[in-house]
Amino acid sequence: METEVVTLSTPSVFHDDVAPELLNRVLSRVGSVIVGKEKEIRLALISMLSGGHILLEDVPGVGKTMLVRAIAACLGCTFGRIQFTYDLMPGDVTGTSIYHPHSGSFEFRPGPVLSNIVLADEINRASPRTQSALLEAMEERKVTVDGTTYPLPRPFLLLATQNPLHFEGTYRLPEAQMDRFMMRLSLGYPEPAQEVELLTRMQLEHPLDAIKPVMLAEEMANMQRAVRGVFVDESIKLALVQVADASRRHPNVQLGISPRGTLAWMNASQASAYMAGRSYVIPDDIKDTAVPVLAHRLMLNHAALLAGASGEELVRELLQQLVLPVHSRKGGRL
């Protein structure tokens, strides 16, 4: 990966000293439930700080649902769970209007999506019609039922789990919905020593039962607003756009990174800096968030898929070709 030395005019003082401490406490408490997955937990918090949604894709039984429940328990937010099945209807997600004949009026009964944190479990087991019920909620933070629009609470975060596509009874998520997930994460199997530790922790009681809230929903919403104020130098923005543009012209790519993807990458980089206690983005922030933010947005052509290529490999290839700025010792900013 090429680099060039530039002096970036960025703030050198971080004014919110409490936020990193709170976030580290969340990391620690979630880590007591999900053993040996500190990187994945950190990326999940980065996505949440950015106001982005998360797609957890992995085989059953590795802790995807437990990760979501642990994060929700730490944040003290309202929590809704939707178990996606083939017969789930859009109204089961958004809510329905109930008619009362004695008064001649309708009453709206909100669905589980009208919560701060929503777990969409096994999202790709539902039909495309039901999956589409989430699109408005994910992008516009609102739902429309029978012509009436209802705003979602703030913060609103959707964490969806997905089984691999070759599993029985799964549907492929459409490209428009995949693009609305800020990150796609995979937990994977634990190492043998980590699995032994997991068995020990859960022998007498479930660690999730001992988790207490670390922060309130309002505090998370305030942090999300603070993340948007993290400084991003023009050279960093140019680097993001160069990767997106290169993906659109790559011979192995049928569908490249969208402008929504570029914006999500910048926001994730801001959240990464915020968690580190910085008020400005550095190249390491964009490198650390590139694969989970970008890989699932790429659609490779048939020839590339037959050759065994993957979105993750392509993102790493594009980063290797990128000229990234590094901090100047003289400037002392980054």
Short mmCIF file of C-alpha atoms in Angstrom, two decimals:
data_model
loop_
_atom_site.label_atom_id
_atom_site.label_comp_id
_atom_site.label_asym_id
_atom_site.label_seq_id
_atom_site.Cartn_x
_atom_site.Cartn_y
_atom_site.Cartn_z
CA MET A 1 0.00 0.00 0.00
CA GLU A 2 1.52 3.29 -1.07
CA THR A 3 1.61 6.28 1.24
CA GLU A 4 2.47 9.92 0.95
CA VAL A 5 3.33 12.38 3.71
CA VAL A 6 0.94 15.28 4.08
CA THR A 7 0.23 17.77 6.83
CA LEU A 8 -3.45 17.66 7.73
CA SER A 9 -5.10 20.58 9.45
CA THR A 10 -7.04 18.63 12.06
CA PRO A 11 -8.00 19.30 15.66
CA SER A 12 -5.58 17.73 18.14
CA VAL A 13 -7.81 17.78 21.23
CA PHE A 14 -10.70 15.41 21.89
CA HIS A 15 -13.37 17.06 23.99
CA ASP A 16 -15.48 14.06 25.06
CA ASP A 17 -13.42 12.06 27.55
CA VAL A 18 -16.35 10.05 28.93
CA ALA A 19 -17.45 8.40 25.68
CA PRO A 20 -14.37 6.18 25.11
CA GLU A 21 -14.59 4.94 28.70
CA LEU A 22 -18.28 4.05 28.36
CA LEU A 23 -17.68 2.31 25.04
CA ASN A 24 -14.80 0.31 26.48
CA ARG A 25 -17.10 -0.84 29.27
CA VAL A 26 -19.60 -2.00 26.66
CA LEU A 27 -16.80 -3.85 24.86
CA SER A 28 -15.77 -5.56 28.08
CA ARG A 29 -19.29 -6.60 29.09
CA VAL A 30 -20.24 -7.92 25.65
CA GLY A 31 -16.88 -9.70 25.59
CA SER A 32 -17.88 -11.56 28.76
CA VAL A 33 -20.66 -13.20 26.72
CA ILE A 34 -19.03 -13.51 23.28
CA VAL A 35 -15.59 -14.97 23.98
CA GLY A 36 -12.60 -14.16 21.78
CA LYS A 37 -14.40 -11.84 19.34
CA GLU A 38 -13.14 -8.42 20.46
CA LYS A 39 -12.56 -7.21 16.89
CA GLU A 40 -16.06 -8.12 15.76
CA ILE A 41 -17.64 -6.54 18.86
CA ARG A 42 -15.68 -3.34 18.26
CA LEU A 43 -16.79 -3.22 14.62
CA ALA A 44 -20.40 -3.71 15.71
CA LEU A 45 -20.12 -0.73 18.06
CA ILE A 46 -18.51 1.34 15.32
CA SER A 47 -21.47 0.61 13.06
CA MET A 48 -23.93 1.53 15.81
CA LEU A 49 -22.11 4.80 16.55
CA SER A 50 -22.41 5.60 12.86
CA GLY A 51 -26.15 4.94 12.96
CA GLY A 52 -25.62 2.01 10.58
CA HIS A 53 -27.24 -1.41 10.46
CA ILE A 54 -25.37 -4.68 10.76
CA LEU A 55 -25.73 -7.98 8.92
CA LEU A 56 -24.29 -10.94 10.84
CA GLU A 57 -23.71 -13.77 8.38
CA ASP A 58 -22.51 -17.13 9.66
CA VAL A 59 -23.43 -20.73 10.35
CA PRO A 60 -25.91 -21.45 13.16
CA GLY A 61 -24.73 -21.69 16.75
CA VAL A 62 -21.73 -19.33 16.81
CA GLY A 63 -23.35 -16.56 18.85
CA LYS A 64 -24.90 -14.16 16.32
CA THR A 65 -28.15 -13.73 18.24
CA MET A 66 -26.32 -13.64 21.57
CA LEU A 67 -24.12 -10.78 20.35
CA VAL A 68 -27.17 -8.68 19.52
CA ARG A 69 -28.85 -9.44 22.84
CA ALA A 70 -25.69 -8.59 24.78
CA ILE A 71 -25.29 -5.23 23.04
CA ALA A 72 -28.94 -4.38 23.63
CA ALA A 73 -28.61 -5.27 27.32
CA CYS A 74 -25.61 -2.96 27.69
CA LEU A 75 -27.30 0.02 26.07
CA GLY A 76 -30.53 -0.01 28.05
CA CYS A 77 -32.63 0.57 24.92
CA THR A 78 -36.00 -0.82 23.94
CA PHE A 79 -35.51 -4.14 22.17
CA GLY A 80 -37.61 -5.88 19.53
CA ARG A 81 -37.05 -9.29 18.02
CA ILE A 82 -38.46 -10.60 14.75
CA GLN A 83 -38.05 -14.28 13.96
CA PHE A 84 -38.17 -14.37 10.17
CA THR A 85 -39.95 -17.37 8.65
CA TYR A 86 -41.34 -18.14 5.21
CA ASP A 87 -44.89 -17.21 6.28
CA LEU A 88 -44.03 -13.91 8.02
CA MET A 89 -46.07 -10.98 6.65
CA PRO A 90 -45.00 -7.30 6.34
CA GLY A 91 -47.56 -6.32 9.00
CA ASP A 92 -45.85 -8.64 11.45
CA VAL A 93 -42.79 -6.41 11.11
CA THR A 94 -44.20 -2.88 10.89
CA GLY A 95 -47.45 -3.26 12.82
CA THR A 96 -51.10 -3.23 11.83
CA SER A 97 -54.22 -1.10 12.21
CA ILE A 98 -56.98 -2.80 14.21
CA TYR A 99 -60.60 -1.77 13.57
CA HIS A 100 -62.87 -1.32 16.59
CA PRO A 101 -66.49 -1.69 15.41
CA HIS A 102 -68.00 -0.25 18.60
CA SER A 103 -66.24 3.09 18.05
CA GLY A 104 -65.81 2.95 14.28
CA SER A 105 -62.11 3.83 14.63
CA PHE A 106 -58.77 2.21 13.88
CA GLU A 107 -56.03 1.63 16.44
CA PHE A 108 -52.41 1.24 15.34
CA ARG A 109 -50.57 -1.55 17.08
CA PRO A 110 -46.86 -1.08 16.45
CA GLY A 111 -44.73 -3.98 15.35
CA PRO A 112 -41.35 -4.94 16.82
CA VAL A 113 -39.53 -2.74 14.32
CA LEU A 114 -40.60 0.32 16.33
CA SER A 115 -37.87 -0.26 18.93
CA ASN A 116 -34.41 1.22 19.50
CA ILE A 117 -32.62 -2.02 18.74
CA VAL A 118 -34.25 -4.60 16.48
CA LEU A 119 -33.00 -8.14 15.99
CA ALA A 120 -34.09 -9.55 12.63
CA ASP A 121 -33.22 -13.20 13.22
CA GLU A 122 -32.55 -15.35 10.14
CA ILE A 123 -33.67 -12.53 7.88
CA ASN A 124 -33.14 -14.49 4.68
CA ARG A 125 -35.73 -17.12 5.60
CA ALA A 126 -38.57 -14.67 4.88
CA SER A 127 -39.94 -13.93 1.44
CA PRO A 128 -38.68 -10.90 -0.53
CA ARG A 129 -42.03 -9.19 0.09
CA THR A 130 -41.54 -9.30 3.86
CA GLN A 131 -37.88 -8.34 3.63
CA SER A 132 -38.89 -5.25 1.67
CA ALA A 133 -40.92 -4.06 4.67
CA LEU A 134 -37.61 -3.15 6.31
CA LEU A 135 -36.31 -0.91 3.51
CA GLU A 136 -38.12 2.26 4.59
CA ALA A 137 -37.22 1.69 8.23
CA MET A 138 -33.54 1.13 7.47
CA GLU A 139 -33.08 4.13 5.21
CA GLU A 140 -35.58 6.74 6.40
CA ARG A 141 -36.11 5.73 10.05
CA LYS A 142 -39.88 5.53 9.64
CA VAL A 143 -42.60 3.08 8.63
CA THR A 144 -45.82 3.64 6.71
CA VAL A 145 -48.88 1.58 7.56
CA ASP A 146 -52.24 2.14 5.83
CA GLY A 147 -51.10 5.52 4.51
CA THR A 148 -49.94 6.82 7.91
CA THR A 149 -46.23 7.36 8.59
CA TYR A 150 -44.79 6.61 12.03
CA PRO A 151 -41.29 7.79 13.01
CA LEU A 152 -38.95 5.27 14.60
CA PRO A 153 -37.33 5.98 17.97
CA ARG A 154 -33.81 7.36 18.15
CA PRO A 155 -31.43 5.70 18.09
CA PHE A 156 -32.72 3.02 15.73
CA LEU A 157 -30.44 0.12 14.90
CA LEU A 158 -31.25 -3.04 12.97
CA LEU A 159 -29.04 -6.05 13.54
CA ALA A 160 -29.93 -8.91 11.23
CA THR A 161 -28.61 -12.46 11.26
CA GLN A 162 -28.38 -14.47 8.06
CA ASN A 163 -27.63 -18.09 7.33
CA PRO A 164 -25.37 -18.92 4.38
CA LEU A 165 -27.29 -19.10 1.10
CA HIS A 166 -26.70 -22.82 0.55
CA PHE A 167 -28.71 -23.59 3.70
CA GLU A 168 -32.26 -24.93 3.30
CA GLY A 169 -35.11 -22.44 3.11
CA THR A 170 -33.08 -19.27 2.46
CA TYR A 171 -33.73 -16.40 0.06
CA ARG A 172 -31.07 -14.12 -1.37
CA LEU A 173 -31.30 -10.55 -0.05
CA PRO A 174 -31.77 -8.04 -2.89
CA GLU A 175 -28.90 -5.70 -3.72
CA ALA A 176 -30.86 -2.63 -2.56
CA GLN A 177 -31.28 -4.15 0.90
CA MET A 178 -27.68 -5.35 1.14
CA ASP A 179 -26.52 -1.82 0.35
CA ARG A 180 -28.49 -0.50 3.33
CA PHE A 181 -26.45 -2.54 5.80
CA MET A 182 -23.43 -0.55 6.90
CA MET A 183 -21.42 -3.66 7.77
CA ARG A 184 -21.46 -7.37 7.22
CA LEU A 185 -19.72 -9.27 10.01
CA SER A 186 -18.93 -12.92 10.61
CA LEU A 187 -18.06 -14.39 14.02
CA GLY A 188 -16.72 -17.77 12.96
CA TYR A 189 -15.93 -20.70 15.23
CA PRO A 190 -13.94 -19.99 18.42
CA GLU A 191 -10.48 -21.37 19.04
CA PRO A 192 -10.40 -24.52 21.22
CA ALA A 193 -9.11 -22.61 24.27
CA GLN A 194 -11.80 -19.97 23.80
CA GLU A 195 -14.50 -22.63 23.54
CA VAL A 196 -13.29 -24.22 26.79
CA GLU A 197 -13.54 -20.79 28.45
CA LEU A 198 -17.04 -20.40 27.03
CA LEU A 199 -18.10 -23.72 28.54
CA THR A 200 -16.67 -22.71 31.92
CA ARG A 201 -18.48 -19.36 31.92
CA MET A 202 -21.82 -20.93 31.06
CA GLN A 203 -21.57 -23.97 33.33
CA LEU A 204 -23.46 -22.43 36.26
CA GLU A 205 -25.30 -19.47 34.73
CA HIS A 206 -25.58 -17.55 31.50
CA PRO A 207 -23.30 -14.45 31.47
CA LEU A 208 -26.04 -12.50 29.71
CA ASP A 209 -28.15 -12.61 32.87
CA ALA A 210 -25.52 -10.57 34.74
CA ILE A 211 -25.22 -7.74 32.20
CA LYS A 212 -26.49 -4.36 33.38
CA PRO A 213 -26.99 -1.28 31.18
CA VAL A 214 -23.90 0.88 30.75
CA MET A 215 -25.58 3.81 29.00
CA LEU A 216 -29.02 5.08 28.08
CA ALA A 217 -30.54 5.41 24.63
CA GLU A 218 -30.18 9.19 24.83
CA GLU A 219 -26.46 8.87 25.50
CA MET A 220 -26.02 6.67 22.44
CA ALA A 221 -27.99 9.19 20.35
CA ASN A 222 -25.71 11.99 21.61
CA MET A 223 -22.64 9.96 20.68
CA GLN A 224 -24.02 9.38 17.20
CA ARG A 225 -24.38 13.13 16.73
CA ALA A 226 -20.84 13.68 18.05
CA VAL A 227 -19.45 11.12 15.57
CA ARG A 228 -20.73 13.20 12.64
CA GLY A 229 -18.55 16.07 13.91
CA VAL A 230 -15.30 14.08 13.72
CA PHE A 231 -13.01 15.83 11.25
CA VAL A 232 -12.29 14.18 7.87
CA ASP A 233 -9.52 15.76 5.80
CA GLU A 234 -10.05 16.26 2.06
CA SER A 235 -7.21 13.83 1.29
CA ILE A 236 -9.03 11.12 3.25
CA LYS A 237 -12.27 11.80 1.37
CA LEU A 238 -10.38 11.61 -1.92
CA ALA A 239 -8.96 8.22 -0.93
CA LEU A 240 -12.46 6.88 -0.21
CA VAL A 241 -13.74 8.07 -3.58
CA GLN A 242 -10.74 6.61 -5.41
CA VAL A 243 -11.49 3.13 -4.02
CA ALA A 244 -15.18 3.42 -4.91
CA ASP A 245 -14.41 4.60 -8.42
CA ALA A 246 -11.83 1.85 -8.96
CA SER A 247 -14.40 -0.77 -7.90
CA ARG A 248 -16.85 0.45 -10.53
CA ARG A 249 -14.24 0.10 -13.30
CA HIS A 250 -12.70 -3.20 -12.14
CA PRO A 251 -12.97 -5.97 -14.78
CA ASN A 252 -14.18 -8.51 -12.21
CA VAL A 253 -17.00 -6.34 -10.87
CA GLN A 254 -20.56 -6.25 -12.15
CA LEU A 255 -21.85 -3.82 -9.52
CA GLY A 256 -19.39 -1.52 -7.74
CA ILE A 257 -19.50 0.50 -4.53
CA SER A 258 -22.37 3.00 -4.49
CA PRO A 259 -22.19 6.57 -3.16
CA ARG A 260 -24.17 5.27 -0.17
CA GLY A 261 -21.33 2.83 0.42
CA THR A 262 -18.71 5.60 0.25
CA LEU A 263 -20.67 7.66 2.77
CA ALA A 264 -21.05 4.65 5.06
CA TRP A 265 -17.28 4.06 4.90
CA MET A 266 -16.58 7.67 5.88
CA ASN A 267 -19.06 7.50 8.77
CA ALA A 268 -17.59 4.23 10.01
CA SER A 269 -14.11 5.77 9.88
CA GLN A 270 -15.37 8.71 11.95
CA ALA A 271 -16.80 6.30 14.53
CA SER A 272 -13.52 4.38 14.62
CA ALA A 273 -11.68 7.60 15.41
CA TYR A 274 -14.30 8.50 18.03
CA MET A 275 -13.86 5.18 19.82
CA ALA A 276 -10.11 5.75 19.87
CA GLY A 277 -10.60 9.16 21.53
CA ARG A 278 -9.64 11.22 18.47
CA SER A 279 -11.54 14.09 16.88
CA TYR A 280 -10.11 13.36 13.43
CA VAL A 281 -9.85 10.42 11.03
CA ILE A 282 -6.49 8.86 10.16
CA PRO A 283 -5.69 6.32 7.39
CA ASP A 284 -5.79 3.43 9.87
CA ASP A 285 -9.46 4.17 10.48
CA ILE A 286 -10.38 3.72 6.84
CA LYS A 287 -8.23 0.60 6.51
CA ASP A 288 -9.76 -1.04 9.59
CA THR A 289 -13.33 -0.48 8.40
CA ALA A 290 -12.93 -1.05 4.64
CA VAL A 291 -13.66 -4.78 4.34
CA PRO A 292 -16.73 -5.01 6.63
CA VAL A 293 -18.26 -1.87 5.08
CA LEU A 294 -17.50 -2.48 1.39
CA ALA A 295 -17.19 -6.20 0.62
CA HIS A 296 -20.91 -7.06 0.75
CA ARG A 297 -21.75 -4.17 -1.60
CA LEU A 298 -19.71 -5.60 -4.46
CA MET A 299 -21.30 -7.91 -7.02
CA LEU A 300 -18.66 -9.88 -8.88
CA ASN A 301 -19.25 -11.10 -12.41
CA HIS A 302 -19.71 -14.75 -13.27
CA ALA A 303 -16.14 -15.32 -14.42
CA ALA A 304 -14.70 -13.92 -11.17
CA LEU A 305 -16.99 -16.09 -9.07
CA LEU A 306 -16.00 -19.20 -11.01
CA ALA A 307 -12.35 -18.31 -10.37
CA GLY A 308 -13.04 -18.23 -6.62
CA ALA A 309 -12.75 -14.47 -6.15
CA SER A 310 -14.50 -12.74 -3.26
CA GLY A 311 -15.53 -9.23 -2.32
CA GLU A 312 -13.15 -9.25 0.65
CA GLU A 313 -10.16 -10.06 -1.55
CA LEU A 314 -11.13 -7.37 -4.04
CA VAL A 315 -11.41 -4.69 -1.34
CA ARG A 316 -7.94 -5.60 -0.05
CA GLU A 317 -6.60 -5.43 -3.60
CA LEU A 318 -8.05 -1.95 -4.10
CA LEU A 319 -6.56 -0.78 -0.80
CA GLN A 320 -3.14 -2.03 -1.87
CA GLN A 321 -3.33 0.20 -4.94
CA LEU A 322 -4.41 3.24 -2.92
CA VAL A 323 -2.11 6.13 -2.10
CA LEU A 324 -2.97 6.95 1.50
CA PRO A 325 -1.87 10.07 3.39
CA VAL A 326 0.21 9.64 6.54
CA HIS A 327 0.75 12.13 9.29
CA SER A 328 3.56 14.61 9.19
CA ARG A 329 5.78 14.63 12.29
CA LYS A 330 6.26 18.31 11.73
CA GLY A 331 2.53 18.94 11.65
CA GLY A 332 1.94 16.76 14.69
CA ARG A 333 -1.73 16.37 13.89
CA LEU A 334 -2.20 12.72 12.99
#
